[in-house]
Short mmCIF file of C-alpha atoms and ligand atoms in Angstrom, two decimals:
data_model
loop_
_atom_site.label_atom_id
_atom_site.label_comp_id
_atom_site.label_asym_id
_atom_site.label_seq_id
_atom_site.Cartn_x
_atom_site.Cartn_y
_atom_site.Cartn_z
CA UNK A 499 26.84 92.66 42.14
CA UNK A 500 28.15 89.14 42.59
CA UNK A 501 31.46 88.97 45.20
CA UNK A 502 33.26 85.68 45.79
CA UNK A 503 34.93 86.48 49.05
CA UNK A 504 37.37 84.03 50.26
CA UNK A 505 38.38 83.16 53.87
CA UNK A 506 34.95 84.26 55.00
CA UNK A 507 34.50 81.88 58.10
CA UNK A 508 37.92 83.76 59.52
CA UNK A 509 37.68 86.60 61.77
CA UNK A 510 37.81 89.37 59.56
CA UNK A 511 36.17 87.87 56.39
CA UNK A 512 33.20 86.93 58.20
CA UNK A 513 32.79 90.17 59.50
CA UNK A 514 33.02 91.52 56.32
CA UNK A 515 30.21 89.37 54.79
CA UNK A 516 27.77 90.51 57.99
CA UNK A 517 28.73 94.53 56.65
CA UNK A 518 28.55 93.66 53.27
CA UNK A 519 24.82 92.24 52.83
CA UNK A 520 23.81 94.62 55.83
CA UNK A 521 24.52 97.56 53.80
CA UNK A 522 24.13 96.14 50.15
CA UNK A 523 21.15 93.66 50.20
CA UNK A 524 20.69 92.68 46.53
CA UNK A 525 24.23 91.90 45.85
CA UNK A 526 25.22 88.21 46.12
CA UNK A 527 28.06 86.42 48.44
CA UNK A 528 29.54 83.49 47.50
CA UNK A 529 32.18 82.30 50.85
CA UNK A 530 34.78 80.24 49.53
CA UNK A 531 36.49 79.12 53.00
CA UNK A 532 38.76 75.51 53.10
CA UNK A 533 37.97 75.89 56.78
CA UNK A 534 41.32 75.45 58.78
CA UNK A 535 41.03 75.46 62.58
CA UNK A 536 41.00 79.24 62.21
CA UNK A 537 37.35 79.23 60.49
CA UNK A 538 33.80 78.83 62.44
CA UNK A 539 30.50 78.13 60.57
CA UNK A 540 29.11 79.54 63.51
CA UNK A 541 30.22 82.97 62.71
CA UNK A 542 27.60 83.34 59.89
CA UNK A 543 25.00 80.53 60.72
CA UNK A 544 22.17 83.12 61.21
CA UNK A 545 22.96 84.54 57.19
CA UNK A 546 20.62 82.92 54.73
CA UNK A 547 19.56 85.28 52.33
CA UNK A 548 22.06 85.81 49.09
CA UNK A 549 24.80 83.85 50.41
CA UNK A 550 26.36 80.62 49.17
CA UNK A 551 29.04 78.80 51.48
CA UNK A 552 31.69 76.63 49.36
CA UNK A 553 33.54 74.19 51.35
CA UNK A 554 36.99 74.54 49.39
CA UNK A 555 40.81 75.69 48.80
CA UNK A 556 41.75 78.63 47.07
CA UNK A 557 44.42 76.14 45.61
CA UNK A 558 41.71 73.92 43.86
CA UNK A 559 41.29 75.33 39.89
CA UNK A 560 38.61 73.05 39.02
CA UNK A 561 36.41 74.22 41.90
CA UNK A 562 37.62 78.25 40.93
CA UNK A 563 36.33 77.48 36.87
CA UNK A 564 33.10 76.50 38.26
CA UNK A 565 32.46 80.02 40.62
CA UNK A 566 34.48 82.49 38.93
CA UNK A 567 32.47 82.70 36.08
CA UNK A 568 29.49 84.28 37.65
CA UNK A 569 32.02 86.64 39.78
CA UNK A 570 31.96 90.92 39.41
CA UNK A 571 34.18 91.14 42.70
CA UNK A 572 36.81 89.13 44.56
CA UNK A 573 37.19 90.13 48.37
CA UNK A 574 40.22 87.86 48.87
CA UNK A 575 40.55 87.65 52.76
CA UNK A 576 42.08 83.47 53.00
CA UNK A 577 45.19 83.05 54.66
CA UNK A 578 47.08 81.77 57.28
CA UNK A 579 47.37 84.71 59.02
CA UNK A 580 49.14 83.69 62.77
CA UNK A 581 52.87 85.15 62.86
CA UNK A 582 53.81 82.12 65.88
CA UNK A 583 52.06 79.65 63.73
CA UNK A 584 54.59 80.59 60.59
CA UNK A 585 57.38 80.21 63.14
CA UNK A 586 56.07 77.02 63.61
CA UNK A 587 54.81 76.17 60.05
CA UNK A 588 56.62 78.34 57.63
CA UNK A 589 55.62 76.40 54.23
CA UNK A 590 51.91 76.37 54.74
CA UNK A 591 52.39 80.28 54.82
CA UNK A 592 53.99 80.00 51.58
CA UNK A 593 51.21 77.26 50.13
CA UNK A 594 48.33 78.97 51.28
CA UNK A 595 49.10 82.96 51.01
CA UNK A 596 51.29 83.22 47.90
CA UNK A 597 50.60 79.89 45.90
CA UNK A 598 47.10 80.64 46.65
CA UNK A 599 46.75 84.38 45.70
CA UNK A 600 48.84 83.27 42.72
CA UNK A 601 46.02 80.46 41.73
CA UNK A 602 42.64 83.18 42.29
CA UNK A 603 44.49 85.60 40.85
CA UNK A 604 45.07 83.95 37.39
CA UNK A 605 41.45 82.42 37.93
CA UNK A 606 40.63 86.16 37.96
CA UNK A 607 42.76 87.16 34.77
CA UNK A 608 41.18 83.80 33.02
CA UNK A 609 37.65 84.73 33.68
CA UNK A 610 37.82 88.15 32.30
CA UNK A 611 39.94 90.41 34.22
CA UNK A 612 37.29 90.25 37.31
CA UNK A 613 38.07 92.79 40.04
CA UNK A 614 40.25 91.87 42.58
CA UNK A 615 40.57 93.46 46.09
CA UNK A 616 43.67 92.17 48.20
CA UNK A 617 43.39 92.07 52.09
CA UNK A 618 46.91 92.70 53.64
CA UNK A 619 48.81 93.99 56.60
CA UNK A 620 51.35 96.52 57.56
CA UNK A 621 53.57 93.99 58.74
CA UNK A 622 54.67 93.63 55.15
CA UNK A 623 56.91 96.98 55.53
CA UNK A 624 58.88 95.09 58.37
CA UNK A 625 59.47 97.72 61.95
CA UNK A 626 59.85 100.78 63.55
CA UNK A 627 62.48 100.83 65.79
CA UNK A 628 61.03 100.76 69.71
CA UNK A 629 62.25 104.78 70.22
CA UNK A 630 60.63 106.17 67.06
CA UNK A 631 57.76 107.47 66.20
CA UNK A 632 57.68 106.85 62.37
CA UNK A 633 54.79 105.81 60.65
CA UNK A 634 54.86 103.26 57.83
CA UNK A 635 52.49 104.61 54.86
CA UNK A 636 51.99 103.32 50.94
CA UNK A 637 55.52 104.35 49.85
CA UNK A 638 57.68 102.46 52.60
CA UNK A 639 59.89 99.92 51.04
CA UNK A 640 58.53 96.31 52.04
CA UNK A 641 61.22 94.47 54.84
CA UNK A 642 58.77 91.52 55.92
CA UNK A 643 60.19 90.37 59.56
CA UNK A 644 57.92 86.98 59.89
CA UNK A 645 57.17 84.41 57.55
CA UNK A 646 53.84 85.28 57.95
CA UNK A 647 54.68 89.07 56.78
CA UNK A 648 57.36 87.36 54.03
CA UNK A 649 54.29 85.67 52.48
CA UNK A 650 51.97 88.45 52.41
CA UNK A 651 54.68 90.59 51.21
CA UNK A 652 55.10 87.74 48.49
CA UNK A 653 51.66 87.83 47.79
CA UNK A 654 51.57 91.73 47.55
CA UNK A 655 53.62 91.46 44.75
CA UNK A 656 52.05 89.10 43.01
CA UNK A 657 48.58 90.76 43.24
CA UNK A 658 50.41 94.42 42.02
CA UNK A 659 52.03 92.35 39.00
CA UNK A 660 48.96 90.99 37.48
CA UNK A 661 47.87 94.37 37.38
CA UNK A 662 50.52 95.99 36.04
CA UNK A 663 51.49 93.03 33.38
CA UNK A 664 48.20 92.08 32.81
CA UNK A 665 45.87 94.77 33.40
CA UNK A 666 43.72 92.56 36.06
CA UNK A 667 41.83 95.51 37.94
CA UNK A 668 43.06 95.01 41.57
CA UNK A 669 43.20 97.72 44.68
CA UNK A 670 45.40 96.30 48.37
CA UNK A 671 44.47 97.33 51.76
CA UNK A 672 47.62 97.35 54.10
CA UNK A 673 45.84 97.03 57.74
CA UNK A 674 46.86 97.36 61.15
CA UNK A 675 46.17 94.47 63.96
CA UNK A 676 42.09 94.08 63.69
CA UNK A 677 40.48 93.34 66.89
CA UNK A 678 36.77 92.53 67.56
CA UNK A 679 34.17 89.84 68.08
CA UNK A 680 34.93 86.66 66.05
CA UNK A 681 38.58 86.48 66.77
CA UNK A 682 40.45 83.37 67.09
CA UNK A 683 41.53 83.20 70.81
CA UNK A 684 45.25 82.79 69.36
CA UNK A 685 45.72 86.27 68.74
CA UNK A 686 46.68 88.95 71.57
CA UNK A 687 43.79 90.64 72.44
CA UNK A 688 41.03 87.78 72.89
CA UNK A 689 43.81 85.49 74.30
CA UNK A 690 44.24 87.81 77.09
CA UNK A 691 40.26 88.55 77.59
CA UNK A 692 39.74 84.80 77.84
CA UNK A 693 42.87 83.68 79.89
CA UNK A 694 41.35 86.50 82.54
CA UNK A 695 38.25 84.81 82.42
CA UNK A 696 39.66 82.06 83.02
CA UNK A 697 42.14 83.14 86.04
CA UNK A 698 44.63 82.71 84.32
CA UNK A 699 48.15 85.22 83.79
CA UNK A 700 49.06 86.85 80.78
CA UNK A 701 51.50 85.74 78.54
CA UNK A 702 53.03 88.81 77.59
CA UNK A 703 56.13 88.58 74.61
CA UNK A 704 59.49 90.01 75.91
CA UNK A 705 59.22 93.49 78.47
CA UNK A 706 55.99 93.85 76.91
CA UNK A 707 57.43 97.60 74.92
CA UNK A 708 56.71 96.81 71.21
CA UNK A 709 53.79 98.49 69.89
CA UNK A 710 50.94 98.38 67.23
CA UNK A 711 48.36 100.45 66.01
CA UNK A 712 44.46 98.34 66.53
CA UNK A 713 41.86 98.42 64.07
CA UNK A 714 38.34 97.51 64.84
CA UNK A 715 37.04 95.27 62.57
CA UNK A 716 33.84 96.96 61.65
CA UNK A 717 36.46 100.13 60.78
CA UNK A 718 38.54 97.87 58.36
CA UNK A 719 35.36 96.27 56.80
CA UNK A 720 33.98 100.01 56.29
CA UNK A 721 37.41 101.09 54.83
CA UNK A 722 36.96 97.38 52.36
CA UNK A 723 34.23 99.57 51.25
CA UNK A 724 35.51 102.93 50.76
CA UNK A 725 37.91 101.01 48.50
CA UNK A 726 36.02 98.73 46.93
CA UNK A 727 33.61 101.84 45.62
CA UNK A 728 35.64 104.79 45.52
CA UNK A 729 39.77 103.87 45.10
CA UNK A 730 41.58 103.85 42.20
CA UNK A 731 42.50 100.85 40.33
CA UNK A 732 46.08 100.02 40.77
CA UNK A 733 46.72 101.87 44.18
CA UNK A 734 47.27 100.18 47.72
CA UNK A 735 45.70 101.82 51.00
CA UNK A 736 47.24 101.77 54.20
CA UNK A 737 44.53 101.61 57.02
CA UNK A 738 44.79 102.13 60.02
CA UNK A 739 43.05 102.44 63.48
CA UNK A 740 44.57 104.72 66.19
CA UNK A 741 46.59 108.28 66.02
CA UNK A 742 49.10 106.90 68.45
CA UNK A 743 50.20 103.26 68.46
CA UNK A 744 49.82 101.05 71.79
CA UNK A 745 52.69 99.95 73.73
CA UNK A 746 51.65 95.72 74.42
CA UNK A 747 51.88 96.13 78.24
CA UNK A 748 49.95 99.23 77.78
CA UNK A 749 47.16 97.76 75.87
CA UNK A 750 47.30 94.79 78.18
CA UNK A 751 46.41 96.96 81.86
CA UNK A 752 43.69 98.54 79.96
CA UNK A 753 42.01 95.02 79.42
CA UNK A 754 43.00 94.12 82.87
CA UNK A 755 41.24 97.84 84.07
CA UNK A 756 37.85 97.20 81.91
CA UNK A 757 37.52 93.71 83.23
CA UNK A 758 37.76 94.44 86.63
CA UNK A 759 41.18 92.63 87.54
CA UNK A 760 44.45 93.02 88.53
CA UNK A 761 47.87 93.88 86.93
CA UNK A 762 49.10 90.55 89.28
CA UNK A 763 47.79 88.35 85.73
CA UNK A 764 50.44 89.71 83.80
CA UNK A 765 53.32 86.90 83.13
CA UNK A 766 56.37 87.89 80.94
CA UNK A 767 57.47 85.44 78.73
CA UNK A 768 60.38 84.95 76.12
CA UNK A 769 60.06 87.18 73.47
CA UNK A 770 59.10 85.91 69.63
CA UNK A 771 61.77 85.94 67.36
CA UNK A 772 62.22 88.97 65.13
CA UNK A 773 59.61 90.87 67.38
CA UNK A 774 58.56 93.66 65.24
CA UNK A 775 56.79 97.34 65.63
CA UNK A 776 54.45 98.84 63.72
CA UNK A 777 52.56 102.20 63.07
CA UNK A 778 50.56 103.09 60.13
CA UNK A 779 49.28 106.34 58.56
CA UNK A 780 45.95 106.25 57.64
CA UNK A 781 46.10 109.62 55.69
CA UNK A 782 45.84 108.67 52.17
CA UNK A 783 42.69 106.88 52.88
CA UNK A 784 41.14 110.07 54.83
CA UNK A 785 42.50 112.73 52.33
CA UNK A 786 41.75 110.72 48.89
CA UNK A 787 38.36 108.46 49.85
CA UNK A 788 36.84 110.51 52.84
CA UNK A 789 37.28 107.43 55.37
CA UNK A 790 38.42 107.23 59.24
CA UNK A 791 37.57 105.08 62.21
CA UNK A 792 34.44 105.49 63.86
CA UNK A 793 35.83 103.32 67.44
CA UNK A 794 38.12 105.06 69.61
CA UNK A 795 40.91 102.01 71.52
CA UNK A 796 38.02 102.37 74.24
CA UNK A 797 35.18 101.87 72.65
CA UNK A 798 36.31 98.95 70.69
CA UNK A 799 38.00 97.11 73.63
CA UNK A 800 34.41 97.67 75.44
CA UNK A 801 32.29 95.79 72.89
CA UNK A 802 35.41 93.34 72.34
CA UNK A 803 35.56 92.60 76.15
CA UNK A 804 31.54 92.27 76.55
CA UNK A 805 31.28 89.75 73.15
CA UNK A 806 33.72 87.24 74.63
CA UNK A 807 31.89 87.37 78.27
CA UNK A 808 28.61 86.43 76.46
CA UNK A 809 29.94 84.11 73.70
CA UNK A 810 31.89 81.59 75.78
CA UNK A 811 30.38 78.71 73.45
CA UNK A 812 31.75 80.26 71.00
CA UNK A 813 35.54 80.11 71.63
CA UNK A 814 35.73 77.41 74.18
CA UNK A 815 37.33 74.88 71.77
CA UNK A 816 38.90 77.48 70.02
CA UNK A 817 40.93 78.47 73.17
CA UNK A 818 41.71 74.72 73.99
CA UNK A 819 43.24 73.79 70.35
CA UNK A 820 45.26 77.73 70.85
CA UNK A 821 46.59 77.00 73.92
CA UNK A 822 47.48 72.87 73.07
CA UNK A 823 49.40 75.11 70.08
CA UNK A 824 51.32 77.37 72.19
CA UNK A 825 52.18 74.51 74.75
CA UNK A 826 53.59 72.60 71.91
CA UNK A 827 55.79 75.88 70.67
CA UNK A 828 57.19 75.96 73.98
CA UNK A 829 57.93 72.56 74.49
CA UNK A 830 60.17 73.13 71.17
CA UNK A 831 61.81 76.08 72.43
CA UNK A 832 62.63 74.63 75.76
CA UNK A 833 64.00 71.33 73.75
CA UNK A 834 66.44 73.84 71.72
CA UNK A 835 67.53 74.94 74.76
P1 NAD B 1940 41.71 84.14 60.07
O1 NAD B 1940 42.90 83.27 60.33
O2 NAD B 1940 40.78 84.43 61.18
O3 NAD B 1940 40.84 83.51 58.89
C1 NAD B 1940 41.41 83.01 57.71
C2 NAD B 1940 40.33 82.23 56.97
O4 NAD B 1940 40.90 81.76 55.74
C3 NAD B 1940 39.83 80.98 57.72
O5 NAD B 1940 38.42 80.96 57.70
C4 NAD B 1940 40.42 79.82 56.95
O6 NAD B 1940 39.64 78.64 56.98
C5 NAD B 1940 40.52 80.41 55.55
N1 NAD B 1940 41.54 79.75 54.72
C6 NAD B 1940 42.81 79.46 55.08
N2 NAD B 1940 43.43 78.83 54.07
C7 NAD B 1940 42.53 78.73 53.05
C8 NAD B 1940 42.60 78.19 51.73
N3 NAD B 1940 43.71 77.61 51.27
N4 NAD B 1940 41.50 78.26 50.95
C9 NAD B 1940 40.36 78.84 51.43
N5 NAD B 1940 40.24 79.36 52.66
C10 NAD B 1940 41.33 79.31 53.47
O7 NAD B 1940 42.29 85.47 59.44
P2 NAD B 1940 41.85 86.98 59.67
O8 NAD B 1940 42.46 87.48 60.91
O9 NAD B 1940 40.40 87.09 59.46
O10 NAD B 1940 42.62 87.67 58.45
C11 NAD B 1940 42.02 87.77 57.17
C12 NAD B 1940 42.99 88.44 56.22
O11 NAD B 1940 43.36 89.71 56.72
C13 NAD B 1940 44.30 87.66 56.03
O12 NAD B 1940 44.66 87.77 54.68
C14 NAD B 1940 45.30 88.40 56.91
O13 NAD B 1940 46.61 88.28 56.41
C15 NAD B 1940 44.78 89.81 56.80
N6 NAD B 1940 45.08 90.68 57.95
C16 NAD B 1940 44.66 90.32 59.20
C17 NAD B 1940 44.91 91.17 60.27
C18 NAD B 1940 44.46 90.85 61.67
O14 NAD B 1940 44.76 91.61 62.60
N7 NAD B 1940 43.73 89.76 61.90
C19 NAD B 1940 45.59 92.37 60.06
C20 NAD B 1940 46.04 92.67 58.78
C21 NAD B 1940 45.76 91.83 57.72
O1 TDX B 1941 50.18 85.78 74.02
C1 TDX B 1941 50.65 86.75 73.39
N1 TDX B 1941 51.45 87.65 74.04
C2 TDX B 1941 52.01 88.73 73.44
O2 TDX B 1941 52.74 89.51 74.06
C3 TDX B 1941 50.35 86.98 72.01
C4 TDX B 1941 49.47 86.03 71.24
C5 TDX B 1941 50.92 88.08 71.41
N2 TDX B 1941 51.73 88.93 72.08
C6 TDX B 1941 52.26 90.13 71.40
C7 TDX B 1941 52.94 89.89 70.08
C8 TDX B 1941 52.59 91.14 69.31
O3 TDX B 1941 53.49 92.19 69.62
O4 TDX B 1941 51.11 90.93 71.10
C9 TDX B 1941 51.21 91.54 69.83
C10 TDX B 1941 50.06 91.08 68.95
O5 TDX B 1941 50.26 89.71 68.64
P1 TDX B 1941 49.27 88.89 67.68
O6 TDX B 1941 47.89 88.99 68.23
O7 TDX B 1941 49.86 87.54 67.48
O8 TDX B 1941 49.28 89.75 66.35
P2 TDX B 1941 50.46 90.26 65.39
O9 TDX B 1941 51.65 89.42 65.47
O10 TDX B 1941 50.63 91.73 65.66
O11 TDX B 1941 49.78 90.05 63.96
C11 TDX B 1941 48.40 90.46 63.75
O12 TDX B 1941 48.35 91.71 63.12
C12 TDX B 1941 48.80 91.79 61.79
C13 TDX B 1941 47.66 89.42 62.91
O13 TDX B 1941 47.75 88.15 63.54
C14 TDX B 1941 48.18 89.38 61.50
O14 TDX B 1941 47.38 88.49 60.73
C15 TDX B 1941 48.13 90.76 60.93
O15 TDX B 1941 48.67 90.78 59.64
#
């Protein structure tokens, strides 16, 4: 089988491609990434056989009539996927996740109704409220919080109409928060493992009380699977990581435990506008395709901690362009003040 799989120098995407040609060696991977400062040719620099990296945009048509037409499968992982960045940055959320799903997926419908499978989150049903212990699942009625969720939910759409108006064979995964090695040093989890190897505190949003459920990424690329071979055309999974979701400051002091320091690091900070909650269930997944998480909160967080220790290289200038980011959204803030 052929896959075009885009965003595949991000986090999750280039995780993916590692799974993917682990576990099916004669298919083919073309990685069509634009490479935004959230992409690292590192990530895959040690995968040569049947793989192709494109340098390009998922906006560009004339560079999507030249690869679709030797495509089976689209794994369509590109976006701008930061919720403080969209804050920031809210049209480049619209440009890049809706304008560009819109652009593959009539490059999909032109080149023969190829199969299209549509990463997304469960921020796209909006939040639980902080004392409940709902659970969103396939049937909860999208109310997007961010513009980051807004887009995706925008893009959701989007990927269920082709399907419906013009029969374009398409399956969504709704995911919880991945975490794992590869991460941009932006996001919660590796921000906090390398601002405690760095001595520094914790930025923690608000009292540090809303809650998600965590993924590990080698879970949600086995789930990509399960879908990818066994769901039904037409039908979104929810997937999800955890029984119970994670309170942030809870999540936070078990980092702090596993790497040996102290709750002192922890910093509150003002909270992000339109601060959200989410929990997923992952049943319909389980019941219908046989699927569950293999990494319990601890076991994940163990190999997540012990990657960034020995991959410094790695995120160094990651971390320096994050942190120049979220020095600049403060400086706004404190100038609205
Ligand atoms: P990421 O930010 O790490 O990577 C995104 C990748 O997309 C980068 O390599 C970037 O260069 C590429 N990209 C951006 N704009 C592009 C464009 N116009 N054309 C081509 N490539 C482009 O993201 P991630 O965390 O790996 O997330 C991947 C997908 O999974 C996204 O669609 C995101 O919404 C979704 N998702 C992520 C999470 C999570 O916890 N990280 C959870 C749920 C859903
Ligand atoms: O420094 C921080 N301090 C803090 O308290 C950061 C970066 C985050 N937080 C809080 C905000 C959230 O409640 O931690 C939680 C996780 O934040 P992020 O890592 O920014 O992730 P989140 O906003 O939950 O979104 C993630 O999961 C859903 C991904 O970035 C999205 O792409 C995905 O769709």
């Amino acid at each position: 089988m052929k896959l075009l799989v885009t965003g595949g120098l991000g986090f999750i995407g280039s995780n993916f491609i590692r799974y993917w040609l682990s576990r099916h060696p004669s298919d083919v991977v073309v990685n069509l990434d634009k490479v935004t400062y959230a992409a690292n040719p590192e990530n895959l620099a040690d995968i040569k056989n049947n793989y192709t990296f494109v340098q390009g945009d998922i906006l560009d048509v004339e560079l999507l009539d030249k690869i679709l037409p030797r495509t089976d499968l689209i794994v369509h992982f590109a976006a701008e996927s930061h919720v403080d960045r969209s804050i920031d940055d809210p049209l480049l959320f619209v440009k890049t996740n809706v304008l560009g799903t819109y652009t593959l997926l009539s490059a999909a419908k032109k080149y023969g109704n190829i199969r299209f499978h549509h990463i997304s989150t469960d921020e796209v049903f909006g939040s639980i409220p902080l004392d409940s212990t709902a659970q969103f699942s396939e049937s909860t009625p999208y109310d997007p919080s961010s513009p980051y969720s807004a887009s995706k939910a925008s893009s959701d759409h989007f990927v269920r109409a082709f399907g419906k108006t013009f029969g374009l064979p398409i399956t969504i995964t709704n995911c919880s928060n991945n975490y794992g090695p590869f991460q941009h040093p932006e996001k919660l989890i590796p921000r906090m493992i390398t601002n405690l190897i760095d001595g520094q505190k914790i930025p923690v949003y608000g009292a540090g009380q809303n809650f998600r459920d965590w993924l590990y990424v080698n879970d949600h690329c086995s789930a990509i699977e399960a879908v990818i071979q066994k769901g039904k055309l037409g039908e979104t999974y929810c997937v999800g990581g955890l029984k119970e979701t994670s309170r942030n400051i809870d999540l936070v002091k078990k980092v702090i435990k596993l790497m040996g320091k102290s709750d002192d690091q922890i910093e509150f900070v003002a909270d992000r506008p339109a601060h959200d909650n989410y929990a997923v269930s992952w049943d319909k997944i389980l019941t219908e395709l046989g699927w569950e998480p293999q990494e319990t909160l601890e076991s994940g967080l163990q190999k997540t901690v012990d990657w960034y220790l020995t991959h410094e290289s790695w995120w160094r200038s990651a971390k320096t362009e994050a942190e120049a980011f979220y020095k600049k959204l403060n400086d706004y803030k404190n100038l609205k003040k």
